[in-house]
XYZ file of C-alpha atoms in Angstrom:
652
model
C -94.902 -17.782 -72.274
C -94.248 -17.447 -68.595
C -92.935 -21.008 -68.476
C -90.373 -20.286 -71.130
C -89.072 -17.266 -69.247
C -88.691 -19.248 -66.072
C -86.784 -21.953 -67.889
C -84.382 -19.419 -69.340
C -83.776 -17.844 -65.939
C -83.080 -21.261 -64.458
C -80.607 -22.013 -67.211
C -78.776 -18.750 -66.601
C -78.558 -19.411 -62.874
C -77.367 -22.955 -63.515
C -74.645 -21.763 -65.889
C -73.546 -19.106 -63.387
C -73.236 -21.679 -60.619
C -71.236 -24.013 -62.846
C -68.832 -21.163 -63.755
C -68.505 -20.120 -60.106
C -67.618 -23.611 -58.915
C -65.213 -24.063 -61.809
C -63.477 -20.743 -60.953
C -63.045 -21.668 -57.289
C -61.600 -25.035 -58.223
C -59.298 -23.361 -60.730
C -58.093 -20.873 -58.089
C -57.361 -23.724 -55.685
C -55.326 -25.476 -58.331
C -53.407 -22.284 -59.068
C -52.775 -21.742 -55.363
C -51.378 -25.231 -55.090
C -49.017 -24.557 -57.976
C -47.566 -21.341 -56.355
C -44.469 -22.285 -54.264
C -43.783 -20.279 -51.109
C -40.230 -18.930 -50.789
C -38.001 -21.311 -48.794
C -36.303 -19.925 -45.629
C -32.551 -20.436 -45.808
C -31.045 -20.916 -42.331
C -27.657 -19.189 -42.138
C -24.736 -21.269 -40.875
C -22.120 -20.067 -38.394
C -18.916 -21.475 -36.947
C -18.360 -22.567 -33.356
C -16.233 -19.538 -32.523
C -18.822 -16.909 -33.510
C -19.865 -14.810 -30.522
C -23.400 -13.447 -30.161
C -22.089 -9.920 -29.753
C -20.699 -9.959 -33.284
C -24.173 -10.516 -34.741
C -26.285 -7.342 -34.842
C -29.650 -9.036 -35.482
C -31.763 -9.046 -32.284
C -33.395 -12.404 -33.064
C -32.327 -15.070 -35.547
C -32.173 -18.760 -36.362
C -28.812 -20.289 -37.230
C -27.319 -23.693 -37.872
C -24.336 -24.762 -35.750
C -21.730 -27.269 -36.949
C -20.608 -30.338 -35.027
C -17.817 -30.102 -32.444
C -18.835 -26.941 -30.542
C -18.440 -28.694 -27.201
C -14.717 -27.931 -27.412
C -13.488 -25.907 -24.364
C -11.692 -23.377 -26.569
C -15.124 -21.927 -27.438
C -15.714 -19.915 -24.281
C -19.162 -19.579 -22.739
C -20.093 -17.117 -19.970
C -23.213 -17.642 -17.835
C -25.976 -20.211 -17.342
C -29.359 -20.106 -19.175
C -28.803 -16.399 -19.894
C -25.403 -15.924 -21.547
C -23.166 -12.886 -21.968
C -22.965 -11.928 -25.626
C -19.197 -12.441 -25.445
C -19.996 -16.183 -25.455
C -19.825 -18.587 -28.366
C -23.387 -18.895 -29.691
C -23.096 -22.588 -30.471
C -21.119 -23.324 -27.313
C -23.946 -21.786 -25.273
C -26.464 -23.914 -27.179
C -24.586 -27.085 -26.206
C -24.235 -25.913 -22.589
C -27.971 -25.177 -22.358
C -28.883 -28.607 -23.742
C -30.661 -27.271 -26.829
C -27.994 -28.941 -29.004
C -25.585 -31.791 -28.529
C -22.093 -31.937 -29.983
C -23.452 -32.982 -33.396
C -24.811 -29.473 -34.063
C -28.153 -28.334 -35.471
C -30.557 -25.382 -35.671
C -31.155 -22.969 -32.800
C -33.180 -19.837 -32.128
C -31.206 -16.972 -30.567
C -32.824 -13.964 -28.894
C -30.872 -10.964 -27.619
C -31.776 -9.765 -24.117
C -30.523 -7.123 -21.717
C -27.121 -7.181 -20.054
C -27.006 -8.758 -16.621
C -25.446 -7.616 -13.359
C -23.653 -10.974 -13.096
C -23.272 -14.283 -14.926
C -22.772 -17.515 -13.011
C -20.631 -20.237 -14.540
C -21.548 -23.926 -14.360
C -20.784 -27.324 -15.866
C -23.529 -28.707 -18.076
C -23.730 -31.104 -21.022
C -19.968 -31.418 -21.307
C -19.335 -27.644 -21.391
C -17.823 -25.601 -18.558
C -19.213 -22.061 -18.654
C -17.384 -19.253 -16.857
C -18.570 -16.555 -14.472
C -18.490 -12.894 -15.439
C -19.201 -9.899 -13.175
C -21.158 -7.844 -15.711
C -21.725 -7.528 -19.436
C -23.646 -5.071 -21.558
C -25.707 -7.528 -23.596
C -27.009 -11.087 -23.211
C -28.809 -13.764 -25.198
C -30.910 -16.880 -24.672
C -31.048 -20.019 -26.815
C -33.986 -22.276 -27.660
C -34.947 -24.875 -30.273
C -34.637 -23.667 -33.845
C -38.378 -23.575 -34.595
C -39.692 -20.377 -36.207
C -42.364 -18.572 -34.208
C -45.588 -17.575 -35.947
C -45.618 -14.064 -37.315
C -41.853 -13.589 -36.973
C -39.632 -13.151 -40.012
C -36.076 -14.366 -39.514
C -33.116 -13.153 -41.580
C -31.631 -15.487 -44.165
C -28.390 -13.516 -43.969
C -26.952 -12.297 -40.678
C -25.633 -8.773 -40.163
C -22.259 -8.721 -38.422
C -20.583 -5.923 -36.493
C -17.723 -6.007 -39.027
C -17.438 -6.017 -42.776
C -15.745 -9.398 -42.504
C -18.238 -12.100 -41.706
C -17.043 -14.671 -39.175
C -18.932 -17.254 -41.151
C -16.876 -16.375 -44.175
C -13.593 -16.183 -42.359
C -13.452 -18.751 -39.579
C -11.640 -17.904 -36.398
C -10.931 -14.260 -37.246
C -11.606 -11.857 -34.399
C -12.920 -8.494 -35.588
C -13.658 -5.392 -33.587
C -15.955 -2.434 -33.905
C -16.979 0.567 -31.850
C -20.406 1.793 -30.856
C -21.161 4.826 -32.990
C -24.208 7.124 -33.063
C -25.742 8.331 -36.279
C -23.717 11.200 -37.673
C -23.924 12.910 -41.052
C -22.761 10.576 -43.737
C -23.054 7.438 -41.634
C -25.631 4.789 -40.876
C -26.039 2.948 -37.607
C -28.029 -0.162 -36.873
C -29.938 -0.389 -33.599
C -29.972 -3.551 -31.524
C -33.302 -4.047 -29.800
C -32.941 -5.760 -26.450
C -35.598 -7.643 -24.526
C -35.848 -7.647 -20.749
C -35.845 -11.110 -19.183
C -38.314 -11.288 -16.274
C -36.560 -11.209 -12.937
C -33.261 -9.878 -14.273
C -31.502 -6.552 -13.977
C -31.031 -4.523 -17.104
C -27.613 -2.973 -17.416
C -26.423 -0.435 -19.959
C -28.904 -1.204 -22.724
C -28.096 1.989 -24.582
C -25.184 1.991 -27.006
C -23.789 5.498 -27.395
C -20.358 6.695 -28.445
C -18.651 9.239 -30.583
C -17.626 8.294 -34.119
C -14.251 6.614 -34.597
C -11.719 8.943 -36.227
C -10.395 8.273 -39.672
C -7.037 9.431 -41.059
C -8.784 10.583 -44.218
C -11.961 12.535 -44.767
C -13.561 9.659 -46.574
C -16.630 7.680 -45.658
C -17.188 6.719 -42.040
C -18.766 3.418 -41.092
C -20.344 2.624 -37.767
C -21.011 -0.712 -36.178
C -21.727 -2.240 -32.809
C -19.924 -4.503 -30.398
C -21.186 -5.248 -26.886
C -19.002 -3.778 -24.163
C -18.748 -5.375 -20.718
C -20.328 -3.201 -18.062
C -17.175 -3.964 -16.052
C -15.263 -2.234 -18.861
C -16.358 1.197 -19.952
C -16.835 2.006 -23.593
C -13.704 4.071 -24.036
C -15.362 6.210 -26.715
C -17.907 7.744 -24.316
C -17.941 11.491 -23.799
C -14.633 12.163 -25.496
C -13.997 15.245 -27.671
C -12.948 14.510 -31.215
C -9.378 15.828 -30.951
C -7.789 13.579 -33.517
C -6.318 16.043 -36.029
C -3.557 14.613 -38.189
C -0.452 16.733 -38.060
C -1.284 18.515 -34.802
C -2.499 16.302 -31.958
C -0.400 13.443 -33.304
C 2.716 15.460 -32.590
C 1.420 16.542 -29.186
C 0.866 12.881 -28.289
C 4.470 12.075 -29.130
C 4.090 10.787 -32.695
C 7.210 11.071 -34.830
C 6.764 12.412 -38.406
C 7.902 10.171 -41.246
C 10.528 12.738 -42.243
C 12.116 12.496 -38.786
C 12.046 8.704 -38.892
C 13.853 8.700 -42.226
C 16.645 10.903 -40.912
C 16.962 8.881 -37.725
C 17.483 5.701 -39.701
C 20.767 7.153 -40.989
C 22.212 7.490 -37.486
C 24.816 4.950 -36.287
C 23.439 2.070 -34.234
C 23.960 2.569 -30.495
C 25.270 -0.141 -28.174
C 22.798 1.053 -25.553
C 22.974 3.031 -22.329
C 25.240 1.078 -19.922
C 23.722 2.970 -16.969
C 20.363 1.328 -17.686
C 21.188 -2.325 -18.208
C 17.797 -4.003 -17.710
C 15.781 -6.725 -19.438
C 12.392 -5.109 -20.019
C 9.035 -6.592 -21.012
C 6.087 -4.373 -21.916
C 2.653 -5.970 -21.413
C 0.348 -3.890 -23.590
C -3.447 -3.912 -23.390
C -4.953 -5.080 -26.692
C -8.485 -5.563 -25.330
C -11.618 -4.438 -27.147
C -12.190 -1.589 -24.683
C -9.052 0.182 -25.886
C -10.253 0.903 -29.408
C -8.086 1.471 -32.462
C -7.258 5.088 -31.740
C -5.980 4.429 -28.230
C -4.108 1.353 -29.382
C -2.199 3.597 -31.804
C -1.415 5.969 -28.927
C -0.212 3.003 -26.870
C 2.103 1.886 -29.672
C 3.494 5.385 -30.054
C 4.161 5.447 -26.314
C 6.175 2.228 -26.660
C 8.139 3.701 -29.536
C 8.903 6.828 -27.514
C 10.054 4.723 -24.542
C 12.267 2.636 -26.834
C 13.854 5.807 -28.162
C 14.338 7.332 -24.692
C 15.858 4.122 -23.278
C 18.626 3.929 -25.895
C 18.260 0.183 -26.426
C 21.364 -1.864 -27.156
C 23.403 -4.947 -26.185
C 25.351 -3.019 -23.544
C 22.253 -1.330 -22.142
C 18.527 -2.075 -21.912
C 16.851 -4.722 -24.042
C 13.110 -4.647 -24.646
C 10.391 -7.077 -25.709
C 6.618 -6.757 -26.023
C 3.741 -9.040 -24.982
C 0.195 -8.120 -25.987
C -2.775 -9.437 -24.046
C -6.523 -9.608 -24.526
C -8.281 -12.865 -23.701
C -4.866 -14.524 -23.876
C -1.315 -13.162 -24.060
C 1.129 -13.545 -26.951
C 4.729 -12.451 -27.403
C 5.077 -9.874 -30.183
C 8.878 -10.038 -30.001
C 11.363 -11.063 -27.304
C 14.465 -9.452 -25.806
C 16.887 -10.568 -28.492
C 14.697 -9.920 -31.551
C 15.610 -6.226 -31.855
C 18.757 -4.776 -30.288
C 18.464 -1.086 -31.156
C 15.797 1.560 -30.709
C 15.141 2.138 -34.406
C 14.435 -1.529 -35.166
C 12.198 -1.678 -32.095
C 10.150 1.299 -33.266
C 9.663 -0.286 -36.683
C 8.529 -3.557 -35.088
C 6.148 -1.742 -32.705
C 4.452 0.002 -35.628
C 3.590 -3.390 -37.148
C 1.773 -4.710 -34.031
C -1.937 -5.349 -34.633
C -4.591 -5.325 -31.935
C -5.798 -8.676 -30.529
C -9.128 -7.645 -28.983
C -11.048 -9.515 -26.295
C -11.038 -9.010 -22.549
C -8.310 -7.380 -20.470
C -6.823 -10.429 -18.708
C -3.716 -8.807 -17.227
C -3.293 -11.508 -14.571
C -3.037 -14.201 -17.212
C -0.502 -12.062 -19.073
C 1.680 -11.622 -15.978
C 1.697 -15.406 -15.423
C 2.672 -15.901 -19.061
C 5.580 -13.481 -18.773
C 6.821 -15.087 -15.548
C 6.808 -18.588 -17.014
C 7.863 -17.888 -20.584
C 9.326 -14.484 -21.333
C 12.394 -14.108 -19.106
C 14.284 -17.165 -20.286
C 17.758 -17.523 -21.735
C 16.326 -18.599 -25.084
C 14.343 -15.341 -25.242
C 17.434 -13.226 -24.588
C 17.368 -12.904 -20.789
C 20.908 -12.019 -19.733
C 20.766 -13.189 -16.125
C 22.932 -10.384 -14.767
C 20.424 -7.643 -15.681
C 17.330 -6.916 -13.554
C 14.047 -8.184 -15.000
C 11.373 -5.477 -15.372
C 7.764 -5.898 -16.525
C 5.645 -2.817 -17.292
C 1.923 -3.661 -17.359
C -0.346 -1.222 -19.201
C -4.056 -1.393 -18.325
C -6.982 0.450 -19.840
C -9.270 1.146 -16.883
C -9.007 -2.095 -14.934
C -8.232 -5.783 -15.572
C -11.018 -8.291 -16.176
C -9.214 -10.955 -14.118
C -7.274 -10.946 -10.842
C -3.618 -10.005 -10.780
C -2.576 -10.532 -7.142
C -1.492 -14.183 -7.208
C 0.121 -13.962 -10.636
C 2.029 -10.860 -9.545
C 3.140 -12.494 -6.299
C 4.744 -15.338 -8.235
C 6.360 -12.854 -10.616
C 7.859 -10.884 -7.741
C 9.105 -14.077 -6.113
C 10.800 -14.860 -9.409
C 12.680 -11.551 -9.231
C 10.557 -9.595 -11.726
C 10.084 -5.894 -10.970
C 6.453 -5.139 -11.850
C 5.359 -1.614 -12.795
C 1.687 -0.764 -13.448
C 0.492 2.020 -15.739
C -3.256 2.527 -15.339
C -4.878 4.741 -17.976
C -8.319 6.214 -17.268
C -8.826 4.323 -14.013
C -12.222 3.676 -12.471
C -14.245 6.651 -11.242
C -16.112 6.434 -7.945
C -19.249 5.260 -9.754
C -17.292 2.649 -11.712
C -15.385 1.113 -8.800
C -18.273 -1.284 -8.176
C -17.406 -2.975 -11.480
C -13.717 -3.517 -10.670
C -13.149 -7.234 -10.071
C -10.150 -6.721 -7.764
C -10.122 -3.396 -5.869
C -6.726 -1.748 -5.447
C -5.328 -4.150 -8.049
C -2.215 -2.086 -8.838
C -0.962 -2.098 -5.241
C -1.545 -5.845 -5.082
C 0.605 -6.313 -8.157
C 3.616 -4.037 -7.796
C 6.852 -4.682 -5.889
C 6.339 -1.901 -3.354
C 3.275 0.202 -2.564
C 5.212 3.463 -2.143
C 4.086 4.901 -5.490
C 7.401 4.229 -7.232
C 6.024 1.292 -9.228
C 2.569 2.711 -10.066
C 1.680 5.417 -12.561
C -1.873 6.667 -13.061
C -2.695 8.503 -16.277
C -5.982 10.433 -16.374
C -6.549 10.032 -20.116
C -4.873 8.446 -23.103
C -3.959 11.793 -24.624
C -1.712 12.472 -21.629
C 0.131 9.151 -21.847
C 3.127 10.649 -23.656
C 3.908 12.714 -20.545
C 4.702 9.466 -18.701
C 7.622 8.493 -20.962
C 10.398 10.251 -19.062
C 9.144 9.440 -15.514
C 8.866 5.757 -16.454
C 12.303 5.605 -18.092
C 13.879 7.267 -15.063
C 12.300 4.714 -12.720
C 13.045 1.524 -14.631
C 16.657 2.611 -15.087
C 17.131 3.284 -11.361
C 18.451 -0.251 -10.804
C 19.325 0.439 -7.164
C 15.613 0.861 -6.388
C 14.379 -2.193 -8.270
C 13.427 -3.954 -5.053
C 12.002 -7.085 -6.620
C 15.241 -8.057 -8.296
C 16.754 -11.022 -6.531
C 19.590 -10.132 -4.200
C 21.511 -12.047 -1.579
C 19.221 -10.525 1.038
C 15.759 -11.066 -0.451
C 15.799 -14.371 -2.323
C 16.318 -17.212 0.161
C 14.554 -19.602 2.492
C 16.860 -19.726 5.550
C 16.489 -22.559 8.037
C 18.292 -22.259 11.379
C 19.205 -25.627 12.982
C 19.931 -24.859 16.657
C 21.716 -27.154 19.094
C 19.728 -27.241 22.355
C 21.829 -29.872 24.114
C 22.633 -29.833 27.857
C 26.211 -28.616 27.272
C 24.906 -25.327 25.888
C 23.093 -24.151 29.009
C 20.290 -21.647 29.415
C 22.416 -18.486 29.343
C 24.437 -19.512 26.301
C 21.241 -20.633 24.532
C 19.914 -17.067 24.824
C 23.193 -15.863 23.285
C 22.708 -18.293 20.392
C 19.173 -16.947 19.853
C 20.559 -13.396 19.783
C 23.030 -14.503 17.103
C 20.130 -15.971 15.087
C 18.207 -12.702 15.474
C 21.211 -10.592 14.436
C 21.638 -12.634 11.257
C 17.913 -12.451 10.490
C 17.898 -8.650 10.804
C 20.234 -8.391 7.833
C 17.705 -9.893 5.403
C 14.663 -8.410 3.676
C 11.901 -10.531 5.121
C 8.415 -10.975 3.638
C 6.342 -13.687 2.031
C 7.900 -12.794 -1.329
C 11.423 -11.961 -0.129
C 13.589 -13.962 2.287
C 11.705 -16.295 4.636
C 12.997 -17.636 7.942
C 12.352 -20.965 9.685
C 13.923 -22.554 12.768
C 14.197 -25.896 14.562
C 15.912 -27.054 17.749
C 17.499 -30.433 18.386
C 18.967 -32.626 21.116
C 18.531 -36.382 20.786
C 15.145 -35.395 19.388
C 14.020 -32.611 17.086
C 11.416 -29.862 17.344
C 10.163 -27.435 14.701
C 10.001 -23.980 16.265
C 8.426 -22.254 13.232
C 8.295 -22.883 9.493
C 8.889 -20.649 6.480
C 5.210 -19.786 6.014
C 4.412 -18.786 9.601
C 5.924 -15.279 9.805
C 6.154 -12.786 6.945
C 7.686 -9.708 8.576
C 10.974 -8.980 10.300
C 9.222 -7.956 13.520
C 7.272 -11.235 13.641
C 10.433 -13.266 13.017
C 12.386 -11.527 15.792
C 9.502 -12.001 18.189
C 9.260 -15.715 17.290
C 13.013 -16.190 17.871
C 12.720 -14.550 21.285
C 10.004 -17.031 22.305
C 12.033 -20.176 21.534
C 12.487 -22.156 24.752
C 15.636 -24.046 25.750
C 15.153 -27.817 25.485
C 18.306 -29.554 26.887
C 19.429 -33.104 26.073
C 21.966 -34.929 23.881
C 23.490 -33.988 20.498
C 22.256 -35.853 17.417
C 23.269 -33.487 14.634
C 22.886 -36.036 11.792
C 19.266 -36.712 12.737
C 18.689 -32.946 13.009
C 19.882 -32.394 9.422
C 17.504 -35.101 8.164
C 14.657 -33.521 10.133
C 15.421 -30.074 8.688
C 15.285 -31.462 5.128
C 11.872 -33.030 5.778
C 10.187 -30.456 8.000
C 11.735 -27.203 6.803
C 13.217 -27.396 3.326
C 10.635 -29.733 1.849
C 8.268 -26.746 2.049
C 10.731 -24.316 0.496
C 9.609 -22.563 -2.689
C 11.267 -23.780 -5.895
C 12.459 -20.295 -6.873
C 14.154 -19.666 -3.508
C 17.781 -20.348 -2.568
C 17.836 -22.811 0.307
C 20.267 -21.906 3.115
C 20.784 -24.012 6.251
C 22.654 -22.354 9.132
C 23.529 -24.984 11.737
C 24.865 -23.930 15.164
C 26.396 -26.519 17.524
C 28.739 -26.617 20.502
C 29.999 -30.220 20.337
C 30.590 -33.419 18.427
C 27.518 -35.304 17.263
C 26.524 -38.624 18.809
C 25.435 -39.861 15.378
C 26.831 -39.810 11.837
C 26.646 -36.475 10.016
C 28.336 -37.462 6.755
C 25.390 -39.120 4.974
C 22.726 -36.530 6.015
C 25.072 -33.694 5.009
C 25.715 -35.273 1.604
C 21.971 -35.644 1.050
C 21.466 -31.972 1.922
C 24.152 -30.888 -0.541
C 22.631 -33.027 -3.309
C 19.230 -31.440 -2.696
C 20.692 -28.000 -3.287
C 20.697 -26.864 0.341
C 23.655 -24.547 0.935
C 24.849 -25.343 4.462
C 26.766 -23.060 6.797
C 28.179 -24.772 9.915
C 28.814 -22.573 12.983
C 30.839 -24.245 15.735
C 31.311 -23.019 19.326
C 33.532 -24.211 22.181
C 33.791 -28.024 21.929
C 32.520 -28.347 18.347
C 34.692 -30.640 16.167
C 36.345 -28.823 13.260
C 36.433 -31.925 11.051
C 32.698 -32.417 11.571
C 31.955 -28.786 10.722
C 33.812 -29.189 7.435
C 31.790 -32.296 6.560
C 28.508 -30.534 7.333
C 29.416 -27.349 5.434
C 28.949 -26.907 1.683
C 32.165 -27.022 -0.363
C 34.441 -25.136 -0.142
C 34.442 -25.490 3.643
C 36.589 -22.394 4.155
C 33.635 -20.257 2.968
C 30.903 -22.174 4.808
C 32.403 -23.365 8.124
C 33.063 -20.995 11.068
C 34.310 -21.470 14.612
C 34.563 -19.349 17.790
C 35.927 -20.351 21.190
C 33.158 -18.802 23.251
C 29.426 -18.106 22.800
C 30.003 -14.428 23.576
C 32.056 -14.127 20.380
C 29.249 -15.337 18.070
C 28.198 -11.771 17.253
C 31.558 -11.227 15.534
C 30.653 -13.827 12.918
C 27.533 -11.999 11.668
C 29.290 -9.698 9.106
C 31.458 -12.548 7.807
C 28.545 -14.953 7.360
C 26.470 -12.292 5.530
C 29.424 -11.355 3.332
C 30.034 -14.970 2.344
C 26.346 -15.521 1.599
C 26.302 -12.452 -0.680
C 29.643 -13.212 -2.311
C 28.415 -16.665 -3.247
C 25.105 -15.270 -4.499
C 26.723 -12.578 -6.631
C 28.937 -15.138 -8.315
C 25.759 -16.721 -9.753
C 23.278 -15.237 -12.295
C 20.972 -12.743 -10.578
C 17.734 -13.880 -12.205
C-alpha cells in the first residue's frame, strides 16, 4: 500500500517538472517572438544650429556635404550653440563629409571659443555664448532614452523647411503658457556662463494664446527681454512710440507727392539691426523709427533720397536710393521689412554699404553727400573700426545710433570698446546718438534729421581740402641756395595748412631732387597737420644739378605708387630752372596715371617746360613768379584752382 502511494507521488512530481520545463521553454519562445520597438534616428540638415534644438541630449543623422564653409562653426571641441551641428561634427572628426549619425550633448556656455582649422572645416572664434554643445559618435548610451522626434525652438522645424532661419525669445512660465527647460551639463575645467534662461513673455497684438520657446543668446549680447516692464498696449504706447494709426496713413496717401526738401539734398542709407538680440517687438519699433524719419525728411528727387540695408550675420539691401522717391512709398516699403536674425555684424554691414550701396546704379547722385546711419542694439558682434575707416575715406558720413548700450558690468563683453567713436567721422558727439531704451527711440527722430541735413557739417564728405594725396616735388639744386630753399619750404607749409590733414582726409608727402632724388617723407608717415608742418621744417637743403624728368619718375614710384585708390593724386612741383633731362615723357606718364600736376616756376624756370609738366589746361595748372619772395602770393590761387577743378567733378 505504501509502495503505491510513493509511486503516485513520484508521478505527480514528474508531471509537475515536465509542465514547468515546458512553460519556461514556451515563455522563451514567446519572448523571442516579441519585437522591441525600433529607435528612429531623426535627420537634420547641414544648416541646423544646436541652439534651435531644445532637447538637451539627442542622436541625429547628418547628410553629406556639411563640410561647406557656409555652415558656420564656432569653437573647437566645445562649440557655441550658434554653430551648425553637422558642421561641428565634421570639424571635430566624428564625421567626414559623407555624413552619418552623431550624439549631441548640450553643455554650459563658455567664456570664450577658439577657432581652428580641422578636417577641412575652419571654425571661428567667439568671445562668449550662452550655451554650448559637444559631439561624439552616434552610439546610444545604456539607460538613456533618446528622442525620435526633435523639439525645435520654433513651430517650423528646420528639418522640414531647409535653410529657414527662425527666431524665438526666452520666456518664463506664465499663466496660459508652457515653457520647456533646457538642462545644461558643466564640462570639467570650463567656465559656466549664463546658464539660466529668464525673460518676460513676448507681447502679442491680440489677447489670444501665448507661446514660449527658447533660443540661446550670446553672453556678449544681452537678452533684450530681461527686466523690462510689459508696456506694450495697442492704441496707447504705440502712439507714444511714434506709430501712425491706419486712419492717418489713409489720409496721408491722398496728399500730393513732394519733390523733396531741397535744403536737405543727401543720399542716405540706414543700416538697421536685424539680429536675434533685438526681438520682434523692438524690430517693430525700429521700423517705425525709420518711417518717422522718412516722413520728417520729406524724401524726393530734389531733396533727400533714402535706402535701407538690414544686417544680422550678413547684410542685405532691402531697397536702394532710387527704389522709392517719396516718403509715403518709403513708409509702405519699411512696413514690409522682415527680420533677418543672427549676430549683430555691423562692421560687415558698413563694408557692404561702402562697396555696394553708394553706386550710380543704386541711385547715388554724385553731387549729394553720402550719409550712413548705423543702428546698433547694445554693441556689435564684430569690429567696426577698419570698415568705418574705409567708408570715411570713401566720403561716407557715418552716424551711429546705439540703443541700450553696455552697462559697466556688460562692458567686459564688448568686442571693441568705444566702437562708436572709432566708427564716426568726428568724435565731437555730432555723429553719435545714445538712446537709453528702445521706447525712447522716437525722441531721436528730429535730432537725427537736423544733423544729417546740416550738409555744411558733414565732415566726411569729400571736398577739395580733405580728399587728396598731395606730393610735393622740390627742386634742391645749387641755383636755389640755402635762404631761398627755406622760402620754398615755407611756401610748401603754407599750402599744406589749407588742407584737412589726417589718415582719412588729405595726406601729404614730399621729395627733394637735384641730379639725384630723395624721399623726405611719404603719405603714411604723418597723419596730423602739426606733424606735417614739423616734418617740412626739418627738410635739409641738398644742392646739386636739376634733373626734373627723373624727379617726376621717382615721385610716381616712391610717392604716388602708395597713394590710396579713392584719393585724388596731386603733384605740386617747384623748380627754379630748366631741366637737364627730358620732362615730356615722364610728365605724359604722370598724366596717364591720373596724377594732376601743378608746376610752380621761379626765377629762371622755363615757361614752355612748366606747361609741358602741368596738367591740361596749362593756364590752370602752371604758375610763375620772378622771385622766391613772391611765392606766398601764389597760395590762394593754387588752392582756388585745386578746388575749382574738384568742384567741377562729382563729389562722391
